[in-house]
Amino acid sequence: MQDVPLRVALIGMGTVGTGVARILTDQAERIARRAGRPIEIRRVVVQHVEKSRSVALPNGLITDDLEAVYADKDIDIVLHLVGGLEPARTIMLRLLESGKDVVTANKALLCEHGDEVFRRARELGRTVAYEAAVAGGIPIIAAIGQSMAANQITSIQAIINGTSNFILTEMHEKARPYADVLAEAQRLGYAEADPTMDVDGTDAAQKLVLLSQLAFGTKVPVTAFQRTGIDKLELPDLRNATEFGYRVKLLATARLIQGQLEMHVQPTLVKANQPLAKTSGAFNMVELTGDAVGRLWYSGAGAGEMPTASAVVADLIDMAVGRAQLTFSRLDIWREHAPLPLLPATEVRRRFYLRFNVEDRPHVLADIADILGRHNISIASVIQKEAESAAIPGGPVTVPLVIMTHESTEGAMRDADAELERLKSIRPPRVRIPVAS
Ligand code: HSE
């Protein structure tokens, strides 16, 4: 083991930065052994120097002077633990231009500006590692980028937003309403500062973009595929899904369909006996299918201080021993391949769960079946419960009607839905959730 320490700087002391500082100080001997030399934290850059910290750092390390990091020739590696797009992008580029290798956990930055960041790093002979940007503590970037190198990945199906999975689990298991559970997810620290991107599917979509780029060599903008969050889901649909033998999960999917890339992030019914359906609470799971290895499941904590810090420190060790530099320079990612075309959303084939509130009178079911049938959508099962009484005295009696369809295209389903919307016998809500295949 060398005596000369590897000098690093941390930028950002939020949840992840705190965890990283904790591992590097509490486990200094173990990390030094694995890195081949001691790791010395040279500077910790924060916005508010005076703020109290839950991890003890040697005096004088904490600063708000970013310029000093760029200028310090002794700092080899910087742990870039800054969220958002700006100033995170500018900081990243300045670090690379100052001769630093960079470990980042910022998925939004790589999703939006990854090609620029990686191109610049390559031009400058620098390395960027980003295991912590997707699925927290799960080593999914290494799995796709290295361990599955013999395979063509044909499918990624993933639960990659812990906040949404926590909320759905509580709604399923304790019948708690959405808003209550969201507040708890925020208290527990799973959700981002602004949880909108967690619950509207954006966070999962950004992670899917990074995984797909690695697996399929194709960069798809986050706005190019269907993205629906869990923020409109209602308890009756989760209850019905359970009755049909399913769980509702926020599923991020990217798969190869005859040379085209199918991508979407949507609440989806998953068969209750599948590993993805059994992934509970804030846990993440990524199911990968490779043409040689078959299906693999990677599961664990996808967020939080120590799991995410675990991935950051692993990247740091890889850089210290020179593995990350080799991987980065040879990974055939972010390069301009002939990109795969995106399968149009209307051509995606799935089964569907449908729920309507219908008037309880003759021919209503026949009208619905007729519309579905004319769009070539076959009904697999139907549940209609008996009505108790009219919501408005003297008004029409309505009953919930739940239909599971056989496979059809999204386009046929949308066309049928536009006709169903015009049926006077159907009252809101009209719910449509795809079923995983
Ligand atoms: N807020 C994210 C989640 C964790 O709930 O999964 C960071 O990506």
XYZ file of C-alpha atoms and ligand atoms in Angstrom:
445
model
C 0.000 0.000 0.000
C 1.282 3.477 -0.877
C 1.776 6.054 1.887
C 0.990 9.046 -0.281
C -2.701 9.816 0.203
C -5.143 10.316 -2.614
C -6.545 13.794 -2.104
C -10.208 14.382 -2.778
C -12.724 17.193 -2.459
C -16.425 16.888 -1.754
C -18.801 19.373 -3.277
C -22.126 19.282 -1.474
C -22.915 18.101 2.037
C -26.553 17.181 1.644
C -27.833 13.680 2.338
C -25.367 11.904 0.037
C -22.348 14.101 0.881
C -22.917 13.491 4.576
C -23.001 9.731 4.033
C -19.817 9.835 1.956
C -17.981 11.887 4.612
C -19.209 9.416 7.226
C -17.851 6.372 5.369
C -14.525 8.067 4.554
C -13.953 9.130 8.168
C -15.455 6.142 10.058
C -14.007 3.459 7.732
C -10.747 5.158 6.750
C -8.609 2.045 7.244
C -10.927 -0.250 5.247
C -11.240 2.233 2.398
C -7.457 2.824 2.316
C -6.847 -0.933 2.094
C -9.251 -1.271 -0.829
C -8.026 1.891 -2.573
C -4.352 0.970 -2.114
C -3.614 4.234 -0.277
C -5.193 6.515 2.270
C -7.959 8.844 1.098
C -7.565 12.370 2.413
C -10.522 14.733 2.282
C -8.828 17.992 1.354
C -11.828 20.302 1.093
C -15.578 20.125 1.560
C -17.426 22.813 -0.355
C -20.854 23.846 0.928
C -23.199 26.776 0.465
C -23.635 27.543 4.162
C -20.359 27.131 6.046
C -21.883 27.930 9.429
C -24.564 25.189 9.290
C -24.101 22.409 11.865
C -23.277 18.959 10.408
C -24.114 15.491 11.689
C -20.683 14.142 10.742
C -17.480 15.360 12.434
C -14.852 16.654 9.995
C -11.386 18.033 10.857
C -11.359 21.789 11.429
C -10.837 24.016 8.437
C -12.072 21.558 5.795
C -15.434 23.152 5.208
C -15.401 26.074 2.832
C -17.647 27.861 0.339
C -14.694 28.542 -1.959
C -15.183 26.470 -5.115
C -12.384 28.294 -6.946
C -9.906 26.884 -4.439
C -10.905 23.342 -5.515
C -10.381 24.114 -9.211
C -7.007 25.713 -8.388
C -5.715 23.036 -5.989
C -3.367 20.877 -8.080
C -3.109 18.312 -5.276
C -6.779 17.364 -5.552
C -7.068 14.437 -7.985
C -10.689 13.406 -7.621
C -13.793 15.412 -6.818
C -17.022 13.937 -5.496
C -19.653 16.063 -7.214
C -22.699 15.705 -4.957
C -24.685 18.659 -6.207
C -28.267 18.230 -7.436
C -30.137 20.011 -10.248
C -28.884 21.283 -13.596
C -27.182 24.582 -12.786
C -24.750 25.348 -11.313
C -24.140 21.552 -11.273
C -23.309 21.503 -15.023
C -20.895 24.433 -14.859
C -19.188 22.982 -11.789
C -18.800 19.604 -13.523
C -17.255 21.136 -16.666
C -14.903 23.391 -14.653
C -13.743 20.413 -12.589
C -12.925 18.430 -15.740
C -11.172 21.435 -17.251
C -9.149 21.800 -14.030
C -7.799 18.275 -14.485
C -9.995 16.459 -11.950
C -11.682 13.106 -12.346
C -15.248 13.309 -11.100
C -17.667 10.994 -9.287
C -21.238 12.249 -9.508
C -24.647 11.198 -8.203
C -26.546 13.711 -10.351
C -28.949 11.807 -12.641
C -30.791 14.915 -13.869
C -27.521 16.469 -15.055
C -26.392 13.318 -16.893
C -29.825 12.776 -18.375
C -29.944 16.324 -19.747
C -26.263 17.106 -20.446
C -24.588 13.682 -20.268
C -23.371 13.744 -23.859
C -21.690 17.138 -23.334
C -20.167 16.100 -19.984
C -18.859 12.778 -21.289
C -17.556 14.258 -24.551
C -15.680 16.963 -22.641
C -14.252 14.402 -20.211
C -13.000 12.295 -23.127
C -11.481 15.300 -24.895
C -9.632 16.175 -21.698
C -8.592 12.598 -20.891
C -10.616 12.658 -17.691
C -13.016 10.138 -16.140
C -16.576 10.500 -14.877
C -18.178 7.771 -12.759
C -21.878 7.777 -11.918
C -22.963 4.554 -10.203
C -24.844 6.568 -7.558
C -26.966 8.374 -10.164
C -29.274 5.371 -10.729
C -30.917 3.225 -8.051
C -28.769 4.430 -5.128
C -26.907 1.531 -3.585
C -27.705 -1.039 -6.303
C -24.627 -1.539 -8.542
C -26.668 -1.373 -11.731
C -24.306 0.739 -13.829
C -21.517 -1.776 -13.195
C -23.939 -4.635 -13.884
C -24.959 -3.309 -17.297
C -21.666 -1.666 -18.251
C -19.366 -4.480 -17.175
C -20.893 -7.666 -15.816
C -23.361 -8.146 -18.696
C -20.881 -7.187 -21.390
C -21.302 -10.536 -23.187
C -25.021 -9.928 -23.682
C -27.290 -7.831 -25.782
C -29.711 -6.588 -23.174
C -33.183 -7.058 -24.600
C -35.302 -5.733 -21.747
C -35.134 -3.510 -18.671
C -38.165 -3.461 -16.365
C -37.517 -1.485 -13.224
C -38.874 0.058 -10.065
C -36.465 2.969 -9.751
C -38.283 5.545 -7.687
C -38.296 4.593 -4.032
C -40.739 7.324 -3.041
C -43.404 6.077 -5.448
C -42.841 2.473 -4.435
C -43.133 3.370 -0.760
C -46.391 5.230 -1.405
C -47.877 2.398 -3.495
C -46.890 -0.214 -0.910
C -48.600 1.717 1.893
C -51.693 2.297 -0.251
C -51.872 -1.424 -1.136
C -51.165 -2.830 2.303
C -52.802 -0.308 4.606
C -55.358 1.340 2.305
C -53.864 4.716 3.218
C -54.753 7.578 0.868
C -52.048 8.947 -1.439
C -51.599 12.378 0.173
C -51.043 10.949 3.677
C -48.328 8.571 2.537
C -46.571 11.221 0.437
C -46.189 13.398 3.537
C -44.634 10.455 5.361
C -42.228 9.695 2.468
C -41.031 13.294 2.713
C -40.540 12.990 6.483
C -38.533 9.778 5.982
C -36.240 11.496 3.458
C -36.996 9.254 0.435
C -38.536 12.025 -1.635
C -36.583 14.797 -3.329
C -36.863 18.282 -1.762
C -39.633 18.922 -4.282
C -41.368 15.531 -4.571
C -43.133 16.453 -7.823
C -40.498 14.699 -9.939
C -40.722 11.581 -7.761
C -44.479 11.164 -8.057
C -45.005 12.381 -11.639
C -42.584 9.783 -13.056
C -39.804 12.215 -14.077
C -37.195 10.857 -11.644
C -37.772 7.283 -12.847
C -37.749 8.431 -16.482
C -34.382 10.184 -16.036
C -32.902 7.016 -14.546
C -34.402 4.926 -17.368
C -32.746 7.227 -19.920
C -29.343 6.582 -18.305
C -29.875 2.820 -18.138
C -31.137 2.669 -21.732
C -28.239 4.677 -23.053
C -25.865 2.217 -21.468
C -27.801 -0.897 -22.477
C -28.888 0.097 -25.982
C -26.394 2.815 -26.968
C -29.306 5.093 -27.797
C -30.047 8.391 -26.141
C -33.755 9.050 -25.879
C -34.835 12.407 -24.431
C -37.007 12.134 -21.364
C -39.792 13.972 -23.202
C -39.878 11.465 -26.094
C -41.682 8.615 -24.342
C -44.829 8.132 -22.308
C -44.416 9.128 -18.667
C -47.214 8.905 -16.118
C -46.755 9.160 -12.369
C -48.604 7.727 -9.405
C -50.091 11.044 -8.323
C -53.545 10.342 -9.777
C -53.926 6.746 -8.578
C -56.911 5.920 -6.401
C -57.366 3.261 -3.743
C -60.185 1.344 -5.521
C -57.828 0.517 -8.409
C -55.191 -0.849 -6.069
C -57.874 -2.920 -4.329
C -59.178 -4.226 -7.670
C -55.653 -5.042 -8.843
C -55.194 -7.170 -5.734
C -58.499 -8.966 -6.438
C -57.266 -9.801 -9.956
C -53.941 -11.104 -8.544
C -51.768 -8.089 -9.370
C -49.871 -5.219 -7.704
C -49.709 -1.712 -9.142
C -46.087 -0.561 -9.538
C -44.503 2.489 -11.143
C -42.713 0.503 -13.825
C -39.952 1.922 -16.019
C -39.620 -0.180 -19.149
C -37.155 -0.159 -22.041
C -37.001 -3.097 -24.412
C -36.021 -4.095 -27.877
C -38.968 -4.897 -30.112
C -37.835 -5.931 -33.596
C -35.082 -3.337 -33.846
C -37.105 -0.586 -32.170
C -36.907 0.651 -28.607
C -40.104 0.538 -26.538
C -39.866 2.936 -23.595
C -42.355 4.141 -20.995
C -42.752 4.931 -17.300
C -46.265 4.211 -16.027
C -48.221 2.773 -13.125
C -48.572 -0.820 -14.292
C -50.287 -3.977 -13.043
C -47.624 -6.594 -12.291
C -48.559 -10.249 -11.494
C -48.364 -10.579 -7.702
C -46.023 -13.585 -7.869
C -43.347 -11.731 -9.871
C -40.201 -10.401 -8.119
C -41.022 -6.854 -9.240
C -44.445 -7.053 -7.545
C -42.835 -8.231 -4.320
C -40.484 -5.234 -4.135
C -41.899 -3.271 -1.215
C -41.407 0.051 0.521
C -38.634 2.350 -0.671
C -36.732 -0.529 -2.282
C -35.828 -0.494 -5.973
C -35.572 -3.441 -8.344
C -34.139 -3.631 -11.839
C -34.998 -6.699 -13.895
C -32.618 -7.147 -16.818
C -32.896 -9.665 -19.622
C -29.737 -10.517 -21.541
C -29.691 -12.719 -24.632
C -27.107 -15.029 -23.044
C -27.767 -14.876 -19.318
C -31.572 -14.650 -19.340
C -33.326 -12.700 -16.575
C -31.461 -11.127 -13.645
C -32.873 -9.124 -10.749
C -30.970 -6.423 -8.882
C -32.706 -5.181 -5.779
C -31.989 -3.049 -2.728
C -32.071 0.458 -1.315
C -32.421 2.905 -4.167
C -32.102 6.059 -2.116
C -30.953 7.387 1.229
C -27.747 8.571 2.824
C -25.677 5.422 3.307
C -26.837 3.322 0.305
C -26.125 6.164 -2.124
C -22.842 6.963 -0.360
C -21.903 3.276 -0.759
C -22.087 3.685 -4.556
C -20.136 6.975 -4.521
C -17.311 5.516 -2.434
C -17.180 2.390 -4.641
C -16.647 4.686 -7.659
C -13.964 6.563 -5.719
C -12.136 3.315 -4.941
C -12.438 2.272 -8.601
C -10.815 5.563 -9.563
C -8.078 5.178 -6.939
C -7.056 1.788 -8.324
C -7.515 2.822 -11.963
C -10.505 0.585 -12.812
C -12.898 3.460 -13.457
C -10.488 5.073 -15.930
C -10.271 1.835 -17.927
C -14.017 1.295 -17.886
C -14.799 4.880 -18.828
C -12.395 5.038 -21.731
C -13.610 1.741 -23.160
C -17.323 1.778 -22.489
C -19.060 2.150 -25.759
C -21.576 4.546 -24.374
C -22.618 8.091 -25.107
C -21.042 7.606 -28.525
C -22.918 8.264 -31.724
C -24.060 4.810 -32.843
C -26.771 4.553 -35.406
C -29.436 5.194 -32.768
C -32.310 2.751 -32.421
C -35.661 4.204 -33.472
C -38.244 4.625 -30.724
C -41.333 2.419 -31.111
C -44.245 4.868 -31.463
C -46.346 4.926 -28.267
C -49.467 3.980 -30.261
C -47.811 0.703 -31.360
C -46.895 -0.502 -27.866
C -48.815 -3.745 -27.198
C -50.150 -4.490 -23.704
C -53.153 -5.778 -21.844
C -55.198 -3.146 -19.984
C -57.112 -2.769 -16.751
C -60.130 -0.494 -17.214
C -62.458 0.938 -14.577
C -65.641 2.832 -15.288
C -68.480 4.153 -13.243
C -71.528 3.137 -15.277
C -75.269 3.577 -15.082
C -76.920 0.357 -13.980
C -79.398 -0.100 -16.870
C -79.852 -2.373 -19.878
C -77.371 -2.334 -22.782
C -74.614 -0.388 -20.973
C -72.232 -3.348 -20.863
C -73.140 -4.217 -24.459
C -72.309 -0.663 -25.620
C -68.887 -0.806 -23.936
C -68.158 -4.289 -25.292
C -69.233 -3.117 -28.756
C -66.806 -0.164 -28.739
C -63.929 -2.314 -27.487
C -64.771 -5.052 -30.012
C -64.897 -2.633 -32.958
C -61.332 -1.571 -32.018
C -60.285 -5.217 -31.941
C -59.903 -5.204 -28.160
C -60.938 -8.480 -26.617
C -62.275 -8.673 -23.056
C -60.518 -11.188 -20.772
C -62.560 -10.685 -17.585
C -65.196 -8.403 -16.077
C -66.223 -7.573 -12.526
C -69.334 -5.570 -11.763
C -70.582 -5.263 -8.211
C -74.268 -4.752 -7.363
C -75.351 -1.166 -6.819
C -76.554 -0.078 -3.396
C -78.474 3.121 -4.198
C -78.302 6.253 -6.309
C -75.686 8.807 -5.218
C -78.275 11.532 -5.817
C -81.802 10.594 -4.641
C -83.897 9.904 -7.719
C -80.791 10.062 -9.938
C -79.293 7.193 -11.921
C -77.844 4.289 -9.982
C -74.178 3.867 -10.960
C -71.918 0.874 -10.385
C -68.194 0.322 -10.748
C -67.311 -1.839 -13.722
C -63.820 -3.298 -14.049
C -62.593 -4.926 -17.255
C -59.324 -6.702 -18.006
C -58.578 -6.842 -21.718
C -56.441 -9.143 -23.825
C -53.455 -7.600 -25.530
C -54.050 -4.668 -27.864
C -52.105 -1.660 -29.060
C -52.021 1.582 -27.118
C -53.337 3.275 -30.272
C -56.439 1.030 -30.460
C -57.024 1.575 -26.753
C -56.788 5.361 -27.108
C -59.220 5.342 -30.043
C -61.658 3.162 -28.096
C -61.280 5.403 -25.058
C -62.173 8.480 -27.108
C -65.462 6.744 -28.063
C -66.094 5.501 -24.528
C -65.740 9.073 -23.282
C -68.746 10.038 -25.392
C -71.009 7.331 -23.913
C -73.622 9.019 -21.709
C -73.875 5.920 -19.516
C -70.253 6.218 -18.338
C -69.601 8.667 -15.497
C -66.175 9.741 -14.227
C -63.725 8.421 -13.290
C -62.560 6.470 -16.352
C -59.351 4.654 -15.393
C -56.915 2.837 -17.705
C -53.777 1.106 -16.376
C -51.540 -1.112 -18.530
C -50.611 -4.637 -17.484
C -46.976 -5.752 -17.575
C -46.105 -8.483 -20.072
N -35.979 10.447 -4.682
C -35.429 9.284 -5.296
C -36.342 8.102 -4.997
C -34.068 8.918 -4.806
O -37.347 8.244 -4.303
O -36.065 7.031 -5.501
C -32.963 9.593 -5.551
O -32.988 9.275 -6.887
